[in-house]
Coordinates of C-alpha atoms and ligand atoms in Angstrom, one line a residue:
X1 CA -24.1 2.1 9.4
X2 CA -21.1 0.6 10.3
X3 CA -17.1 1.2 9.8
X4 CA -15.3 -1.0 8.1
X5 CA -13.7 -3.5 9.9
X6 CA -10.6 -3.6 8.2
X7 CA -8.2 -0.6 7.5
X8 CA -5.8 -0.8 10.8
X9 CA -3.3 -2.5 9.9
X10 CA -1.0 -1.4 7.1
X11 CA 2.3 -2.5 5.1
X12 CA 4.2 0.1 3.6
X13 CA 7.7 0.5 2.0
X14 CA 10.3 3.2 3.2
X15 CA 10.3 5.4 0.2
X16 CA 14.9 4.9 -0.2
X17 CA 15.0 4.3 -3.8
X18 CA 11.8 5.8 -5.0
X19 CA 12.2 7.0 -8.8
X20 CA 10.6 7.3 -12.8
X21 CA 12.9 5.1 -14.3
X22 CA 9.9 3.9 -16.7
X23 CA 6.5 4.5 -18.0
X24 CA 4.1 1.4 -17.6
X25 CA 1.1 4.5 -16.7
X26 CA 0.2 7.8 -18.4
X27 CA 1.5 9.4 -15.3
X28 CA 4.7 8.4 -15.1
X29 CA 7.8 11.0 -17.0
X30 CA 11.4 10.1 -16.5
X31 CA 12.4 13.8 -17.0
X32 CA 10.1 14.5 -13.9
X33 CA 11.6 12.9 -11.7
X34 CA 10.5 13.3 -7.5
X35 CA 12.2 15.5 -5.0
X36 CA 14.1 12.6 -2.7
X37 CA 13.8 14.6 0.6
X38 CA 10.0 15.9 0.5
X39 CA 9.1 11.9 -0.8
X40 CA 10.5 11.1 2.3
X41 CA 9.1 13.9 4.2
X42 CA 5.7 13.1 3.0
X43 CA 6.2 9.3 3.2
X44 CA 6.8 9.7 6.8
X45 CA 4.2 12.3 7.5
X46 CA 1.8 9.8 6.3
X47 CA 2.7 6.6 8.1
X48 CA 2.3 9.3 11.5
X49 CA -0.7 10.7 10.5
X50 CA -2.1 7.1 10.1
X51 CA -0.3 5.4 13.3
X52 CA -1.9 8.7 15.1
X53 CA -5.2 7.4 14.2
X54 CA -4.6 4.5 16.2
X55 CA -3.2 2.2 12.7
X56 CA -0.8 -0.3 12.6
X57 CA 2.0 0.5 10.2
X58 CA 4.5 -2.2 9.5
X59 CA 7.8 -1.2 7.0
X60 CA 9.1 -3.1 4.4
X61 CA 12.5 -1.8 3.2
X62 CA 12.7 -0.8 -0.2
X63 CA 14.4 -2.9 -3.4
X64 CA 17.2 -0.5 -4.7
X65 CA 16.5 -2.0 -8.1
X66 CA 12.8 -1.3 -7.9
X67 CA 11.2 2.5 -7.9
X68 CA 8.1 1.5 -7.9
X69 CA 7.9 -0.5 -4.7
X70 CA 6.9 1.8 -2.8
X71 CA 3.3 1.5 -3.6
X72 CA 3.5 -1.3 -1.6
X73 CA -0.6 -2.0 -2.2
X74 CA 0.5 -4.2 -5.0
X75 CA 2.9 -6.3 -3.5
X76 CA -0.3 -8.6 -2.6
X77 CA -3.3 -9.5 -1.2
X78 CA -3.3 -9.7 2.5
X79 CA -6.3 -11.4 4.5
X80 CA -6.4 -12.8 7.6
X81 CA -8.2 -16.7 8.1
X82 CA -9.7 -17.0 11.6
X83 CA -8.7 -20.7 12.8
X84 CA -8.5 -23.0 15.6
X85 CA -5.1 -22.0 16.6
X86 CA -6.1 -17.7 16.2
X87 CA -5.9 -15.9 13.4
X88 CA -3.8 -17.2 10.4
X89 CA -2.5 -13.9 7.9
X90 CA -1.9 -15.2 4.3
X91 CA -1.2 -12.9 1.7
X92 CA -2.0 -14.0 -1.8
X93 CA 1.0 -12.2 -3.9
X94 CA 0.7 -10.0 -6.5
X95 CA 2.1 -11.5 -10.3
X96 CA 2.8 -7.9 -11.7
X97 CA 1.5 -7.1 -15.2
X98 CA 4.9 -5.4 -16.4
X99 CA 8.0 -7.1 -15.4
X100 CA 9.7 -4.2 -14.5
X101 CA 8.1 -4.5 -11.2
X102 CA 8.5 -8.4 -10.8
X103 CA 11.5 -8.1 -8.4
X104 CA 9.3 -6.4 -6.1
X105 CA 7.8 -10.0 -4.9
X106 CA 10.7 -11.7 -4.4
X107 CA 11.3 -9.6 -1.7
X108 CA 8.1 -8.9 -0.3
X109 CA 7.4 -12.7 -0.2
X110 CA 9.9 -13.7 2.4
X111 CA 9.6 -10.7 4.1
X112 CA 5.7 -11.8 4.7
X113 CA 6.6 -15.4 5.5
X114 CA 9.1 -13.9 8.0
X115 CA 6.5 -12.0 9.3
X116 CA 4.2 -15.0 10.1
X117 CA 2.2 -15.3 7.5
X118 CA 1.3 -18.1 4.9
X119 CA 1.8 -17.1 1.3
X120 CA 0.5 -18.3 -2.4
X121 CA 0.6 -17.2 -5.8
X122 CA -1.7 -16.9 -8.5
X123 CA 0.9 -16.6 -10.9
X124 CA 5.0 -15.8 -10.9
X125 CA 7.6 -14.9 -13.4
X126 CA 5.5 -14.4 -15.9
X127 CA 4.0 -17.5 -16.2
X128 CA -0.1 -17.5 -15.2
X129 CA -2.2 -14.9 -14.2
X130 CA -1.4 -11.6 -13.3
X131 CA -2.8 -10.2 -10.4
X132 CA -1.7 -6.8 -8.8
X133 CA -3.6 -6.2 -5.1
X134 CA -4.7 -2.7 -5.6
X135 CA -7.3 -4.0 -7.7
X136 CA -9.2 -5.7 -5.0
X137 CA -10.9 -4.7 -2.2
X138 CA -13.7 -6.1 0.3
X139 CA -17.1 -4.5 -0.2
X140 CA -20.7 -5.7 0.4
X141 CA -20.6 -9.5 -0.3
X142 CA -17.4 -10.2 -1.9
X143 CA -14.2 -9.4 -2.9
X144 CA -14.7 -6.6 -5.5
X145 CA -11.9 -6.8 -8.3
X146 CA -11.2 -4.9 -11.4
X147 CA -9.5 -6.0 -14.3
X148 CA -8.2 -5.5 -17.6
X149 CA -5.3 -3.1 -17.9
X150 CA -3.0 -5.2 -14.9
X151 CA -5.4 -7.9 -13.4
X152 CA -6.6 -10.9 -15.8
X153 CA -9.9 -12.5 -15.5
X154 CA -8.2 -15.7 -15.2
X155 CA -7.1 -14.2 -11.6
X156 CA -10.5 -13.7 -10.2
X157 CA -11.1 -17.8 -10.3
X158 CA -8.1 -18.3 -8.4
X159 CA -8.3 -15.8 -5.6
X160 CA -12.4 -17.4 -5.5
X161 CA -11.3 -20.8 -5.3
X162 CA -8.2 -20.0 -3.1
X163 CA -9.9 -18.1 -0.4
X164 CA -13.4 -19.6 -0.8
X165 CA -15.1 -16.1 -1.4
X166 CA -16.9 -14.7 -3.9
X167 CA -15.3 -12.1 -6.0
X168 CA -17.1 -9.8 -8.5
X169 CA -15.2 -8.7 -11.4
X170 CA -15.2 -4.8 -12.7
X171 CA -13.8 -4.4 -16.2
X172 CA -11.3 -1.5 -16.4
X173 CA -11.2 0.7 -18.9
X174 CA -9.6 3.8 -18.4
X175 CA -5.6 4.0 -19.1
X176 CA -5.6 6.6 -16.5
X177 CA -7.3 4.7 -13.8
X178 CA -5.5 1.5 -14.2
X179 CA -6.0 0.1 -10.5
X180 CA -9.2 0.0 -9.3
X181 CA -8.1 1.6 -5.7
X182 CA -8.0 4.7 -8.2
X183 CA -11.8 5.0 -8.6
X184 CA -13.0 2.9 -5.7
X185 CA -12.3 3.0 -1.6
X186 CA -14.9 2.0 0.9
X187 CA -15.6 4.1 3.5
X188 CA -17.8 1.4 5.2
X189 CA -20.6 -1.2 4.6
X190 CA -23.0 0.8 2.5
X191 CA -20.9 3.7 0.9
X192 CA -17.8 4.0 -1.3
X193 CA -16.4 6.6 -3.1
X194 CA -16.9 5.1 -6.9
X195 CA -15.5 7.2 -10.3
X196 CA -18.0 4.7 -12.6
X197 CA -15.7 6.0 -15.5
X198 CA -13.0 3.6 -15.3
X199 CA -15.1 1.3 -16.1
X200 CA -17.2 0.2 -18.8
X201 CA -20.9 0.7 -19.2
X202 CA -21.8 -2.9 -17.7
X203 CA -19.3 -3.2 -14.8
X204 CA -19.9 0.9 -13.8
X205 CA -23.8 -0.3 -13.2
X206 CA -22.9 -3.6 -11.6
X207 CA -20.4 -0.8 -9.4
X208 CA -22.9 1.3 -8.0
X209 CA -25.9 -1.5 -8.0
X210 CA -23.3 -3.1 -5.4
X211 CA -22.8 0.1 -3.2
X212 CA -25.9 1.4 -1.4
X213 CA -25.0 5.0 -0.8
X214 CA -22.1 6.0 -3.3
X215 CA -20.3 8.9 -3.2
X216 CA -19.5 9.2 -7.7
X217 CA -16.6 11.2 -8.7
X218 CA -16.0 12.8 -11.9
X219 CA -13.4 11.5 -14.0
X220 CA -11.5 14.9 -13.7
X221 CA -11.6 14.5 -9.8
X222 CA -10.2 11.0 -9.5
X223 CA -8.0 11.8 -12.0
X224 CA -6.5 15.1 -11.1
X225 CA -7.0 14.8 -7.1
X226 CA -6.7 11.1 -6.4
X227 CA -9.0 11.5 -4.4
X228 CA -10.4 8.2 -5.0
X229 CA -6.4 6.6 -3.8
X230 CA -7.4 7.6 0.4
X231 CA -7.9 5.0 3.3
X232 CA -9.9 5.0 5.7
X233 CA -9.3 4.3 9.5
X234 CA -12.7 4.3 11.3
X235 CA -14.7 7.3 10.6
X236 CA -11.4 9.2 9.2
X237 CA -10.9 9.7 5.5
X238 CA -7.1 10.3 4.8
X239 CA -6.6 11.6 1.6
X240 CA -4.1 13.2 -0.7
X241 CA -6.7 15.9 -1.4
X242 CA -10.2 16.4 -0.8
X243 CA -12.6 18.5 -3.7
X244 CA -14.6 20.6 -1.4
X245 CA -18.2 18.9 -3.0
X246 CA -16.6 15.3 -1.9
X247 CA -15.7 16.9 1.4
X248 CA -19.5 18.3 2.4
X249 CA -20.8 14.6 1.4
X250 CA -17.9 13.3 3.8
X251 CA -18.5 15.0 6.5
X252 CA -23.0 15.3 6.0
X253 CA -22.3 11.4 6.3
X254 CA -20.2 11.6 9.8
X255 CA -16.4 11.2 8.5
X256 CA -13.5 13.0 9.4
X257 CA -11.4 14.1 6.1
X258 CA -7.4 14.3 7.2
X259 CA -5.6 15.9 4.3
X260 CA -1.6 14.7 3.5
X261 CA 0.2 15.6 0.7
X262 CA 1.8 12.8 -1.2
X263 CA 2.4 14.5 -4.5
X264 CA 5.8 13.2 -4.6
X265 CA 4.0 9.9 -5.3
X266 CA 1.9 11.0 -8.1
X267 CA 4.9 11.4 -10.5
X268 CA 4.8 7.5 -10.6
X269 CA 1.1 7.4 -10.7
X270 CA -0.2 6.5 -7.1
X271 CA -1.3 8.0 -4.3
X272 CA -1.6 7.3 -0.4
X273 CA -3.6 4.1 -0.9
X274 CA -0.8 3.0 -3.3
X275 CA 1.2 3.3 -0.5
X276 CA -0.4 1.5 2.1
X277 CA -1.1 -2.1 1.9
X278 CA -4.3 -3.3 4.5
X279 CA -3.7 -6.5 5.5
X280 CA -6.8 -6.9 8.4
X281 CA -9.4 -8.2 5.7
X282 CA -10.9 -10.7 7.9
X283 CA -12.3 -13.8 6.1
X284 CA -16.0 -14.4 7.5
X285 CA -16.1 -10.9 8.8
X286 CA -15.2 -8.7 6.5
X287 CA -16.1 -10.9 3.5
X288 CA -18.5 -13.8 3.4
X289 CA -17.2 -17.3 2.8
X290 CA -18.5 -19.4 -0.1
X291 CA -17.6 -23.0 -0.1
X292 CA -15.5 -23.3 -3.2
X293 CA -15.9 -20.0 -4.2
X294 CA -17.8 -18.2 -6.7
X295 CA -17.3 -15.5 -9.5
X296 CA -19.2 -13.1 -11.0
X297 CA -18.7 -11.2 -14.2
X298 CA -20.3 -8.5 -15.4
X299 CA -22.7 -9.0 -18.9
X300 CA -20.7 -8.5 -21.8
Ligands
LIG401 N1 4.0 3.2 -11.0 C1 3.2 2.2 -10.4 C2 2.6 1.3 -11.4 O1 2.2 1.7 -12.5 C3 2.1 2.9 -9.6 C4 1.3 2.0 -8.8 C5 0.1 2.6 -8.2 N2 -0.5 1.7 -7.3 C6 -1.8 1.5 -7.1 N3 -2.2 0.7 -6.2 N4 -2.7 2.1 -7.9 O2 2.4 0.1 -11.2

């Protein structure tokens, strides 16, 4: 068994402007709206609770004009190229489905080119594909996406073809579950927690066929705890809350469970994942390369 490679170094946005202004998921109420000073209370007790497990947290400042930047996971896909010269960070950014979150990029982006890395687009504006990072993690042999209610297929062939990797697509069917990082999270190279029912019959088999030792959640747990929405930093699970069957498995299997209460957060729909961006995928360690890339869809 071994930890995942990736997971210690994080972007996140300072929670300053956090609100419901709108409803683009069935979590989101605009007459519920979150407490300012416990956001930022829990906020900041989870950025120290990860930096005390030895992660890297780097803070973008939050957009007044955008609430939802703060689940910073979807301001883009970070990975790091090994090259001649050291390691190169790129960050493929996120094209956001609904464009009351579009603003958030045009921040972001200069902030990641300020901060040495290289930067692309699959899409911008509106115009192309829409892609939103918390749909996409490394696992097993590729970059593992899920798409439908935010990312489009048409995304999957260009982050392939961009980073020369092969990505294999999960259709997303639940509204509630409407990232994949709410029903998937590696824990490290042969289990994951998995909630197959955000996804369809095809792409929840192709799901656990791809994870050796899965850990399934029922809809009702992904969906009431977020349990699903935790990182992982070596052998330490830190989640928003932990169902106490999830929690035996855990900690039978060797991890550490590190319980933070984001609840704030869930009034827009996202949880501590959301809220933390990993941008340590190494290309060639933590995902094969594949000359020209290559996709796989899941049958019909
Ligand atoms: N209100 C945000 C949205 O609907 C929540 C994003 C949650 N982020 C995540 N990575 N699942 O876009």
């Amino acid at each position: 068994m071994s930890e995942l490679g990736w997971g210690r170094h994080y972007v996140a946005v300072e929670p300053t402007h956090f609100r419901v202004d709108y409803v683009i998921n069935p979590f989101m109420d605009p007459d519920v709206q979150p407490d300012p000073a416990l956001a930022w209370r829990q906020w900041f007790d989870m950025v120290g609770t990860l930096r005390g497990l030895g992660a890297v947290v780097d803070v973008l400042p939050q957009r007044p004009d955008a609430p939802d930047m703060v689940y910073a996971m979807n301001l883009g896909l970070g990975v790091v190229r090994p090259g001649p010269d050291g390691p190169a960070p790129h960050v493929v950014m996120s094209h956001m489905r609904y464009p009351q979150r579009r603003m958030e990029t045009r921040s972001a982006q200069p902030w990641f080119a300020e901060h040495g890395a290289t930067t692309s687009y699959v899409g911008r504006d509106g115009v192309g594909a829409h892609l939103e990072a918390g749909d996409a993690f490394a696992f097993g042999d590729a970059l593992v996406v899920g798409y439908g209610p935010r990312t489009e297929e048409l995304a999957l062939k260009h982050l392939a073809t961009e980073l020369g990797v092969r990505v294999r697509g999960l259709r997303i069917t639940h509204p509630g579950m409407y990232h994949l990082d709410l029903a998937f999270c590696p824990l490290d190279d042969r289990r994951a927690l998995v909630c197959p029912s955000a996804l369809d019959d095809a792409s929840a088999a192709a799901l656990l066929d791809l994870v050796p030792e899965p850990l399934v959640l029922t809809e009702e747990e992904a969906l009431t705890t977020f349990c699903a929405n935790s990182v992982v930093v070596g052998r330490t699970v830190v989640m928003p809350s932990c169902p106490d069957r999830v929690r035996t498995q855990l900690e039978a299997w060797g991890f550490e469970v590190v319980v933070v209460d984001v609840s704030e957060f869930h009034k827009g729909g996202g949880s501590i994942r959301c809220l933390t961006n990993p941008v340590d995928i190494t290309l060639g360690r933590d995902l094969p390369l594949v000359p020209g890339g290559e996709v796989v869809l899941p049958p019909e």
